[in-house]
Amino acid sequence: MTRGKQIVLAVHFPGVNNTTVWSDPSSGSQIDFASFAHVARTAERGLFDMFFLAEGLRLREQGGRIHDLDVMGRPDALTVLTALAAVTTHLGLAGTVNTTFNEPYDLARKVATLDHLSDGRAGWNVVTSSDAFTGENFRRGGFLEHSQRYERAAEFARAARTLWDSWPYDAVVADPDAGVFTREADPGAFDHRGGHFGIGGHFTVPRSPQGRPVIIQAGDSDEGRDFSAATADVVFTRHGTPRAGQAFYRDIKSRLGRFGRSPEELKVLPAATFVLGDSEADALERAEHIRHQQVSPQTAISLLEQVWNRDLSGYDPDGPLPADDPDPAADAIIKGRTRQHDDRLATARTWRAIAEERRLSIRELIIEVTGRQSFVGTPARVAEQIDRFVQADAADGFILVPHLVPHGLDEFVDGVVPLLQERGVFRTAYTASTLRGNLGLGPARARDQVSA
């Protein structure tokens, strides 16, 4: 048995994205509660730290039409997580909730309620949006400039912590006969004044078992990294190679000191997929088949259109890329989705170079360039890959994204988790009662500052 840094594992319920293989006969519902419950219970059986749900505030459109993957709808994350609290005992329950189209009091109250109902297992993924298309659902249009999104998010997080910290850490005992608090205190009293919010009153939800919910954030810009270093307990990252992962890990951990924090107070978790097989050859064959299921000919053209930013329906998915470059000044044809490519011209030139060098068709190229970090091999090989990645300080663990719902996580829990346990790098039982405790973050500190 080897021993090393303990690995954090979370599962992302994939929902509406290109990771999910909708056409597979084993694919189930993306919206029935039974699907959410099965994935969560499987993760808990595997002693995972956390179950994670994303958010969608408006159905995406491409070329003026509802995006194909949104036809199943997008249920509210916090409502689903609250229901899951009743069918799980130890698993952390984290959801994305937007800071642009919510208010601190209402959101803090809902997340604190989930934290209580789950006995201290709630997490909040703090995200931003300046998208006017999404804003139309809230009658706000483009009221928030893109440059202000982190400014508002940082203040939102400060306001939420002010609300959560408004109740003392020690229990306040009430006299049921007198109907008043028996010690000098004003529980729930809060006052926050800032550029985006000016609120004051009494917060209605007492402090939860873990002190406050776990804060999660993702952002790779310099501004986003500072926001994570100041605010987050967990940071998501797209850096999937060991070298890129180590560079991000060193950078984000080095920023914590500026905000009075230690490296142990932030967990770095890249997203990753996995494909298991009885042999290396079997796993590679399965992985290739899955990637072709994930990127159908229609999907390949759709994803290419997001870079070239125009209708490419007349192009052959098995043919070459367009000869001309995207028009960077044209309005985006896709709406309601986070922009995946900051510089379309640069992306198009990079993709063209890859396609020419390797003689790839449109579909072959999209399969190549849109894949997530993936672990492919026998269970023993995958366990070794994950362990090596974490021990090299390229991550603290992974958010696994199965390609099938609801049974896609089962084979990982049955095949890989026992091998990680044998290596001494993954728990054999839950040792804490809260998400913060199981992540090894320690108790939340009173009245700590949040800045960006």
Short mmCIF file of C-alpha atoms in Angstrom, two decimals:
data_model
loop_
_atom_site.label_atom_id
_atom_site.label_comp_id
_atom_site.label_asym_id
_atom_site.label_seq_id
_atom_site.Cartn_x
_atom_site.Cartn_y
_atom_site.Cartn_z
CA MET A 1 0.00 0.00 0.00
CA THR A 2 1.28 3.43 -0.90
CA ARG A 3 0.26 6.56 0.95
CA GLY A 4 0.16 10.18 -0.09
CA LYS A 5 -2.07 13.19 -0.37
CA GLN A 6 -5.71 12.23 0.01
CA ILE A 7 -7.70 12.54 -3.22
CA VAL A 8 -10.91 14.58 -3.45
CA LEU A 9 -13.59 13.13 -5.73
CA ALA A 10 -16.79 14.81 -6.90
CA VAL A 11 -19.31 13.94 -9.58
CA HIS A 12 -20.97 16.37 -11.95
CA PHE A 13 -24.44 15.37 -13.11
CA PRO A 14 -23.80 16.15 -16.78
CA GLY A 15 -27.22 17.24 -17.98
CA VAL A 16 -27.27 19.33 -21.14
CA ASN A 17 -23.81 19.13 -22.66
CA ASN A 18 -21.82 17.24 -25.25
CA THR A 19 -20.30 14.86 -22.69
CA THR A 20 -23.58 12.98 -22.37
CA VAL A 21 -24.22 10.27 -24.94
CA TRP A 22 -27.94 10.74 -25.53
CA SER A 23 -28.16 8.10 -28.26
CA ASP A 24 -26.83 5.22 -26.18
CA PRO A 25 -29.51 2.62 -25.29
CA SER A 26 -28.36 2.86 -21.66
CA SER A 27 -28.98 6.59 -21.50
CA GLY A 28 -31.80 7.56 -19.14
CA SER A 29 -33.71 10.68 -18.24
CA GLN A 30 -31.84 13.90 -17.51
CA ILE A 31 -34.71 15.35 -15.49
CA ASP A 32 -36.45 12.52 -13.58
CA PHE A 33 -35.59 12.64 -9.90
CA ALA A 34 -34.72 8.93 -10.04
CA SER A 35 -31.73 9.80 -12.25
CA PHE A 36 -30.44 12.46 -9.87
CA ALA A 37 -30.96 10.14 -6.91
CA HIS A 38 -29.15 7.20 -8.51
CA VAL A 39 -26.06 9.26 -9.36
CA ALA A 40 -25.99 10.81 -5.87
CA ARG A 41 -26.44 7.48 -4.09
CA THR A 42 -23.76 5.88 -6.26
CA ALA A 43 -21.37 8.72 -5.42
CA GLU A 44 -22.12 8.31 -1.72
CA ARG A 45 -21.60 4.55 -2.00
CA GLY A 46 -18.21 5.40 -3.46
CA LEU A 47 -17.50 7.81 -0.54
CA PHE A 48 -17.27 10.82 -2.86
CA ASP A 49 -16.99 14.27 -1.37
CA MET A 50 -19.56 16.04 -3.48
CA PHE A 51 -22.38 15.91 -6.04
CA PHE A 52 -22.45 18.95 -8.32
CA LEU A 53 -25.19 20.48 -10.45
CA ALA A 54 -24.78 23.29 -12.97
CA GLU A 55 -27.36 25.96 -13.75
CA GLY A 56 -29.11 27.16 -16.88
CA LEU A 57 -31.18 30.34 -16.67
CA ARG A 58 -32.32 30.39 -20.29
CA LEU A 59 -32.54 27.86 -23.08
CA ARG A 60 -29.61 28.37 -25.44
CA GLU A 61 -30.15 29.40 -29.03
CA GLN A 62 -27.96 28.93 -32.06
CA GLY A 63 -28.82 30.68 -35.28
CA GLY A 64 -32.11 31.79 -33.73
CA ARG A 65 -33.21 28.24 -32.88
CA ILE A 66 -33.33 26.48 -29.50
CA HIS A 67 -30.13 24.48 -29.07
CA ASP A 68 -30.77 20.74 -29.55
CA LEU A 69 -29.33 19.77 -26.16
CA ASP A 70 -31.76 22.07 -24.32
CA VAL A 71 -34.90 20.26 -25.41
CA MET A 72 -35.02 18.39 -22.09
CA GLY A 73 -35.15 21.61 -20.08
CA ARG A 74 -33.12 22.90 -17.16
CA PRO A 75 -34.53 22.32 -13.65
CA ASP A 76 -33.54 24.51 -10.71
CA ALA A 77 -30.35 23.25 -9.06
CA LEU A 78 -31.14 24.18 -5.45
CA THR A 79 -34.55 22.50 -5.60
CA VAL A 80 -33.01 19.26 -6.87
CA LEU A 81 -30.25 19.38 -4.25
CA THR A 82 -32.76 19.95 -1.46
CA ALA A 83 -34.62 16.82 -2.55
CA LEU A 84 -31.33 14.88 -2.67
CA ALA A 85 -30.60 15.89 0.92
CA ALA A 86 -33.41 13.55 1.94
CA VAL A 87 -31.95 10.49 0.16
CA THR A 88 -28.28 10.94 1.07
CA THR A 89 -26.45 11.18 4.39
CA HIS A 90 -22.81 12.19 3.87
CA LEU A 91 -22.45 13.44 0.29
CA GLY A 92 -21.83 17.14 -0.28
CA LEU A 93 -24.51 18.87 -2.39
CA ALA A 94 -23.27 21.77 -4.48
CA GLY A 95 -25.05 23.88 -7.07
CA THR A 96 -24.34 26.76 -9.39
CA VAL A 97 -26.28 29.93 -8.58
CA ASN A 98 -25.73 33.14 -10.54
CA THR A 99 -24.72 36.39 -8.80
CA THR A 100 -25.84 38.65 -11.65
CA PHE A 101 -29.52 37.78 -11.59
CA ASN A 102 -30.05 37.08 -7.89
CA GLU A 103 -29.97 39.11 -4.67
CA PRO A 104 -27.71 38.31 -1.70
CA TYR A 105 -30.41 37.96 0.96
CA ASP A 106 -32.61 35.59 -1.04
CA LEU A 107 -29.74 33.43 -2.30
CA ALA A 108 -27.94 33.30 1.06
CA ARG A 109 -31.18 32.26 2.74
CA LYS A 110 -31.82 29.44 0.25
CA VAL A 111 -28.28 28.08 0.42
CA ALA A 112 -28.25 28.32 4.23
CA THR A 113 -31.54 26.43 4.30
CA LEU A 114 -30.04 23.65 2.16
CA ASP A 115 -27.07 23.59 4.54
CA HIS A 116 -29.38 23.03 7.50
CA LEU A 117 -31.60 20.47 5.79
CA SER A 118 -28.52 18.47 4.78
CA ASP A 119 -26.81 18.84 8.20
CA GLY A 120 -23.95 20.90 6.79
CA ARG A 121 -23.40 19.51 3.30
CA ALA A 122 -24.21 22.50 1.05
CA GLY A 123 -21.91 24.14 -1.48
CA TRP A 124 -22.45 27.19 -3.69
CA ASN A 125 -20.70 27.58 -7.04
CA VAL A 126 -20.42 31.35 -7.51
CA VAL A 127 -20.80 32.31 -11.17
CA THR A 128 -21.25 35.57 -13.05
CA SER A 129 -23.03 36.65 -16.21
CA SER A 130 -23.21 39.87 -18.18
CA ASP A 131 -25.23 38.22 -20.93
CA ALA A 132 -28.11 40.44 -22.02
CA PHE A 133 -29.86 37.50 -23.68
CA THR A 134 -30.11 35.66 -20.35
CA GLY A 135 -30.99 38.92 -18.63
CA GLU A 136 -34.18 39.21 -20.65
CA ASN A 137 -35.66 36.46 -18.47
CA PHE A 138 -35.15 38.82 -15.51
CA ARG A 139 -36.23 42.03 -17.31
CA ARG A 140 -32.76 43.43 -16.83
CA GLY A 141 -31.38 43.16 -20.32
CA GLY A 142 -27.77 44.28 -20.55
CA PHE A 143 -27.79 46.34 -17.38
CA LEU A 144 -24.43 44.99 -16.18
CA GLU A 145 -21.27 45.73 -18.09
CA HIS A 146 -18.96 42.76 -18.63
CA SER A 147 -16.18 44.54 -16.73
CA GLN A 148 -18.35 44.72 -13.61
CA ARG A 149 -19.18 41.03 -13.33
CA TYR A 150 -16.41 40.10 -10.85
CA GLU A 151 -16.92 43.36 -8.96
CA ARG A 152 -20.56 42.48 -8.35
CA ALA A 153 -19.76 38.81 -7.65
CA ALA A 154 -17.10 39.72 -5.07
CA GLU A 155 -19.46 42.09 -3.30
CA PHE A 156 -22.24 39.52 -3.52
CA ALA A 157 -20.00 36.97 -1.80
CA ARG A 158 -19.07 39.51 0.90
CA ALA A 159 -22.74 40.26 1.49
CA ALA A 160 -23.63 36.56 1.69
CA ARG A 161 -20.90 35.95 4.25
CA THR A 162 -22.08 38.94 6.25
CA LEU A 163 -25.52 37.34 6.37
CA TRP A 164 -24.22 33.89 7.30
CA ASP A 165 -21.91 35.38 9.95
CA SER A 166 -24.71 37.42 11.50
CA TRP A 167 -25.55 34.48 13.76
CA PRO A 168 -22.92 33.70 16.43
CA TYR A 169 -20.83 30.56 16.11
CA ASP A 170 -21.77 29.41 19.59
CA ALA A 171 -25.37 28.40 20.15
CA VAL A 172 -27.71 31.12 21.32
CA VAL A 173 -30.06 29.64 23.89
CA ALA A 174 -33.66 30.83 23.96
CA ASP A 175 -35.94 30.80 27.00
CA PRO A 176 -39.15 29.15 25.76
CA ASP A 177 -41.18 30.62 28.66
CA ALA A 178 -39.99 34.17 28.26
CA GLY A 179 -39.82 33.95 24.50
CA VAL A 180 -36.59 35.94 24.43
CA PHE A 181 -32.88 35.23 24.07
CA THR A 182 -31.25 34.62 27.44
CA ARG A 183 -27.86 36.15 26.63
CA GLU A 184 -26.97 39.52 25.22
CA ALA A 185 -27.04 39.03 21.48
CA ASP A 186 -28.78 40.27 18.41
CA PRO A 187 -28.77 37.15 16.25
CA GLY A 188 -29.21 37.69 12.55
CA ALA A 189 -28.54 41.43 12.62
CA PHE A 190 -26.65 42.48 9.49
CA ASP A 191 -25.69 45.58 7.57
CA HIS A 192 -23.88 45.67 4.23
CA ARG A 193 -23.12 48.78 2.21
CA GLY A 194 -21.35 48.67 -1.13
CA GLY A 195 -21.44 49.76 -4.72
CA HIS A 196 -24.00 47.15 -5.78
CA PHE A 197 -25.91 46.38 -2.59
CA GLY A 198 -27.12 48.37 0.41
CA ILE A 199 -28.97 46.01 2.73
CA GLY A 200 -29.62 45.76 6.44
CA GLY A 201 -31.96 43.80 8.71
CA HIS A 202 -32.05 40.39 10.34
CA PHE A 203 -31.13 37.13 8.66
CA THR A 204 -33.68 34.40 9.34
CA VAL A 205 -31.54 31.24 9.14
CA PRO A 206 -29.23 30.37 12.08
CA ARG A 207 -25.66 29.29 11.46
CA SER A 208 -25.38 25.81 9.99
CA PRO A 209 -23.37 22.82 11.29
CA GLN A 210 -20.40 23.63 9.02
CA GLY A 211 -20.34 27.34 9.90
CA ARG A 212 -21.18 28.43 6.39
CA PRO A 213 -21.64 26.70 3.03
CA VAL A 214 -18.60 25.73 0.97
CA ILE A 215 -17.86 28.32 -1.73
CA ILE A 216 -16.86 27.08 -5.20
CA GLN A 217 -15.60 29.17 -8.09
CA ALA A 218 -14.18 28.81 -11.59
CA GLY A 219 -12.28 31.47 -13.49
CA ASP A 220 -9.01 31.38 -15.35
CA SER A 221 -8.35 35.06 -15.99
CA ASP A 222 -6.04 36.94 -13.65
CA GLU A 223 -9.09 38.63 -12.15
CA GLY A 224 -10.87 35.31 -11.80
CA ARG A 225 -7.90 33.69 -10.07
CA ASP A 226 -7.73 36.51 -7.55
CA PHE A 227 -11.44 36.15 -6.93
CA SER A 228 -10.97 32.43 -6.26
CA ALA A 229 -7.98 33.01 -4.00
CA ALA A 230 -9.93 35.54 -1.95
CA THR A 231 -13.29 33.82 -1.86
CA ALA A 232 -13.37 30.13 -2.74
CA ASP A 233 -12.95 26.91 -0.79
CA VAL A 234 -12.90 24.91 -4.06
CA VAL A 235 -11.84 26.06 -7.51
CA PHE A 236 -12.75 24.34 -10.76
CA THR A 237 -10.21 24.37 -13.56
CA ARG A 238 -10.00 23.28 -17.20
CA HIS A 239 -6.26 22.55 -17.00
CA GLY A 240 -6.17 18.84 -17.71
CA THR A 241 -2.52 18.05 -18.47
CA PRO A 242 -0.01 17.53 -15.65
CA ARG A 243 2.19 20.45 -16.74
CA ALA A 244 -0.68 22.91 -17.17
CA GLY A 245 -2.27 21.63 -13.97
CA GLN A 246 0.91 22.15 -11.97
CA ALA A 247 1.33 25.69 -13.30
CA PHE A 248 -2.25 26.60 -12.36
CA TYR A 249 -1.96 24.86 -9.00
CA ARG A 250 1.21 26.75 -8.08
CA ASP A 251 -0.21 30.07 -9.20
CA ILE A 252 -3.58 29.84 -7.46
CA LYS A 253 -2.07 28.52 -4.22
CA SER A 254 0.57 31.28 -4.23
CA ARG A 255 -2.14 33.95 -4.31
CA LEU A 256 -3.81 32.81 -1.09
CA GLY A 257 -1.28 34.49 1.19
CA ARG A 258 -2.30 37.92 -0.07
CA PHE A 259 -5.73 37.30 1.42
CA GLY A 260 -4.53 35.90 4.73
CA ARG A 261 -5.14 32.29 3.71
CA SER A 262 -3.02 29.13 3.63
CA PRO A 263 -2.69 26.69 0.70
CA GLU A 264 -4.72 24.06 2.56
CA GLU A 265 -7.77 26.32 2.52
CA LEU A 266 -8.41 25.89 -1.22
CA LYS A 267 -8.95 22.66 -3.16
CA VAL A 268 -8.17 22.57 -6.91
CA LEU A 269 -10.42 20.22 -8.89
CA PRO A 270 -10.24 19.85 -12.69
CA ALA A 271 -13.13 18.25 -14.53
CA ALA A 272 -12.39 14.86 -16.08
CA THR A 273 -14.08 12.06 -17.95
CA PHE A 274 -13.16 8.39 -17.77
CA VAL A 275 -13.48 5.26 -19.89
CA LEU A 276 -12.76 1.86 -18.38
CA GLY A 277 -12.01 -1.42 -20.14
CA ASP A 278 -10.90 -4.97 -19.43
CA SER A 279 -7.63 -4.15 -21.18
CA GLU A 280 -5.88 -1.04 -22.45
CA ALA A 281 -6.90 -1.89 -26.01
CA ASP A 282 -10.51 -2.44 -24.97
CA ALA A 283 -10.61 0.90 -23.12
CA LEU A 284 -9.11 2.78 -26.09
CA GLU A 285 -11.64 1.21 -28.44
CA ARG A 286 -14.50 2.14 -26.10
CA ALA A 287 -13.18 5.69 -25.75
CA GLU A 288 -13.06 6.17 -29.52
CA HIS A 289 -16.60 4.84 -29.86
CA ILE A 290 -17.86 7.14 -27.09
CA ARG A 291 -16.23 10.21 -28.63
CA HIS A 292 -17.93 9.47 -31.95
CA GLN A 293 -21.24 9.17 -30.11
CA GLN A 294 -20.64 12.47 -28.32
CA VAL A 295 -19.72 14.30 -31.52
CA SER A 296 -22.24 13.35 -34.17
CA PRO A 297 -21.94 14.90 -37.64
CA GLN A 298 -24.58 17.48 -36.68
CA THR A 299 -22.82 18.25 -33.39
CA ALA A 300 -19.50 18.72 -35.19
CA ILE A 301 -21.01 21.36 -37.48
CA SER A 302 -22.80 23.03 -34.55
CA LEU A 303 -19.56 23.32 -32.55
CA LEU A 304 -17.66 24.59 -35.57
CA GLU A 305 -20.31 27.28 -36.09
CA GLN A 306 -19.60 28.60 -32.60
CA VAL A 307 -16.06 29.47 -33.72
CA TRP A 308 -16.75 30.56 -37.29
CA ASN A 309 -19.88 32.32 -35.98
CA ARG A 310 -22.02 31.72 -39.04
CA ASP A 311 -24.25 29.11 -40.63
CA LEU A 312 -22.13 26.16 -41.83
CA SER A 313 -24.98 23.71 -42.41
CA GLY A 314 -23.92 23.34 -46.04
CA TYR A 315 -20.51 21.94 -45.10
CA ASP A 316 -19.73 18.23 -45.11
CA PRO A 317 -18.74 17.04 -41.59
CA ASP A 318 -16.40 14.57 -43.25
CA GLY A 319 -14.85 17.30 -45.39
CA PRO A 320 -12.30 20.06 -44.75
CA LEU A 321 -12.64 23.20 -42.64
CA PRO A 322 -13.87 26.44 -44.21
CA ALA A 323 -11.12 28.20 -46.14
CA ASP A 324 -12.04 31.65 -44.85
CA ASP A 325 -11.64 33.01 -41.31
CA PRO A 326 -14.41 33.97 -38.86
CA ASP A 327 -15.61 37.57 -38.78
CA PRO A 328 -14.63 38.71 -35.27
CA ALA A 329 -16.96 41.72 -35.44
CA ALA A 330 -20.14 39.74 -36.20
CA ASP A 331 -22.79 39.27 -33.52
CA ALA A 332 -22.63 35.86 -31.84
CA ILE A 333 -25.00 33.30 -33.36
CA ILE A 334 -25.18 31.37 -30.08
CA LYS A 335 -26.89 32.95 -27.11
CA GLY A 336 -27.33 31.89 -23.50
CA ARG A 337 -24.04 30.02 -23.29
CA THR A 338 -20.72 31.00 -21.77
CA ARG A 339 -18.32 32.01 -24.51
CA GLN A 340 -15.91 29.15 -25.10
CA HIS A 341 -13.42 30.95 -27.35
CA ASP A 342 -12.21 34.44 -26.47
CA ASP A 343 -10.41 34.91 -29.79
CA ARG A 344 -12.25 33.19 -32.64
CA LEU A 345 -9.61 34.11 -35.20
CA ALA A 346 -6.81 32.59 -33.13
CA THR A 347 -8.89 29.48 -32.43
CA ALA A 348 -9.72 29.03 -36.13
CA ARG A 349 -6.07 29.33 -37.14
CA THR A 350 -5.00 26.83 -34.47
CA TRP A 351 -7.68 24.37 -35.51
CA ARG A 352 -6.78 24.76 -39.18
CA ALA A 353 -3.12 24.05 -38.41
CA ILE A 354 -4.06 20.89 -36.50
CA ALA A 355 -6.40 19.72 -39.25
CA GLU A 356 -3.82 20.31 -41.99
CA GLU A 357 -0.97 18.67 -40.11
CA ARG A 358 -2.99 15.56 -39.24
CA ARG A 359 -5.29 15.58 -42.27
CA LEU A 360 -8.45 15.70 -40.17
CA SER A 361 -11.99 16.27 -41.36
CA ILE A 362 -14.30 18.69 -39.56
CA ARG A 363 -15.75 15.94 -37.39
CA GLU A 364 -12.37 14.36 -36.65
CA LEU A 365 -11.00 17.75 -35.66
CA ILE A 366 -13.90 18.56 -33.34
CA ILE A 367 -13.53 15.14 -31.70
CA GLU A 368 -9.85 15.95 -31.16
CA VAL A 369 -10.11 19.52 -29.84
CA THR A 370 -13.28 19.41 -27.73
CA GLY A 371 -12.49 16.41 -25.53
CA ARG A 372 -12.15 16.95 -21.78
CA GLN A 373 -9.26 15.68 -19.71
CA SER A 374 -9.93 11.96 -19.81
CA PHE A 375 -8.67 8.91 -17.97
CA VAL A 376 -8.73 5.85 -20.23
CA GLY A 377 -7.61 2.33 -19.37
CA THR A 378 -8.17 -0.55 -17.02
CA PRO A 379 -9.38 0.33 -13.51
CA ALA A 380 -5.82 -0.19 -12.23
CA ARG A 381 -4.39 2.12 -14.89
CA VAL A 382 -6.97 4.83 -14.22
CA ALA A 383 -6.39 4.64 -10.46
CA GLU A 384 -2.64 5.02 -11.08
CA GLN A 385 -3.17 8.00 -13.43
CA ILE A 386 -5.42 9.84 -10.97
CA ASP A 387 -3.07 9.20 -8.07
CA ARG A 388 0.00 10.34 -10.00
CA PHE A 389 -1.75 13.55 -11.10
CA VAL A 390 -2.72 14.46 -7.53
CA GLN A 391 0.57 13.48 -5.90
CA ALA A 392 2.39 15.69 -8.46
CA ASP A 393 0.40 18.70 -7.17
CA ALA A 394 -1.37 19.19 -10.47
CA ALA A 395 -4.70 18.97 -8.60
CA ASP A 396 -6.23 17.99 -5.27
CA GLY A 397 -8.72 15.69 -6.96
CA PHE A 398 -11.23 15.60 -9.80
CA ILE A 399 -14.81 16.34 -10.69
CA LEU A 400 -15.80 13.30 -12.72
CA VAL A 401 -18.27 13.75 -15.58
CA PRO A 402 -19.75 10.39 -16.64
CA HIS A 403 -20.92 10.05 -20.23
CA LEU A 404 -24.06 8.15 -19.29
CA VAL A 405 -26.92 9.09 -16.95
CA PRO A 406 -27.82 7.62 -14.55
CA HIS A 407 -25.50 4.57 -14.46
CA GLY A 408 -22.27 6.03 -15.84
CA LEU A 409 -20.58 6.41 -12.45
CA ASP A 410 -21.28 2.86 -11.29
CA GLU A 411 -18.27 1.16 -12.89
CA PHE A 412 -15.88 3.80 -11.52
CA VAL A 413 -17.18 3.31 -7.98
CA ASP A 414 -17.04 -0.47 -8.31
CA GLY A 415 -13.70 -0.71 -10.15
CA VAL A 416 -11.49 2.31 -9.42
CA VAL A 417 -12.42 3.45 -5.91
CA PRO A 418 -11.29 0.18 -4.23
CA LEU A 419 -7.91 0.49 -5.96
CA LEU A 420 -7.46 4.08 -4.77
CA GLN A 421 -8.29 2.84 -1.27
CA GLU A 422 -5.68 0.10 -1.58
CA ARG A 423 -3.13 2.76 -2.49
CA GLY A 424 -3.97 4.58 0.74
CA VAL A 425 -5.00 7.80 -1.01
CA PHE A 426 -8.78 7.66 -0.67
CA ARG A 427 -10.98 7.24 2.37
CA THR A 428 -12.49 3.92 3.38
CA ALA A 429 -15.23 5.64 5.39
CA TYR A 430 -16.54 9.16 5.85
CA THR A 431 -14.72 10.72 8.78
CA ALA A 432 -16.65 13.97 9.10
CA SER A 433 -20.30 14.92 9.12
CA THR A 434 -20.05 18.03 6.91
CA LEU A 435 -18.83 18.80 3.40
CA ARG A 436 -16.25 21.22 4.77
CA GLY A 437 -14.98 18.54 7.13
CA ASN A 438 -14.74 15.82 4.49
CA LEU A 439 -12.85 18.16 2.17
CA GLY A 440 -10.34 18.75 4.96
CA LEU A 441 -10.97 22.49 4.97
CA GLY A 442 -11.49 22.86 8.68
CA PRO A 443 -14.19 25.01 10.28
CA ALA A 444 -15.23 28.28 8.69
CA ARG A 445 -13.62 31.28 10.32
CA ALA A 446 -15.71 34.02 11.85
CA ARG A 447 -15.89 37.39 10.13
CA ASP A 448 -13.09 36.74 7.67
CA GLN A 449 -12.76 39.20 4.84
CA VAL A 450 -13.70 38.60 1.23
CA SER A 451 -12.12 40.85 -1.35
CA ALA A 452 -11.03 40.68 -4.94
#
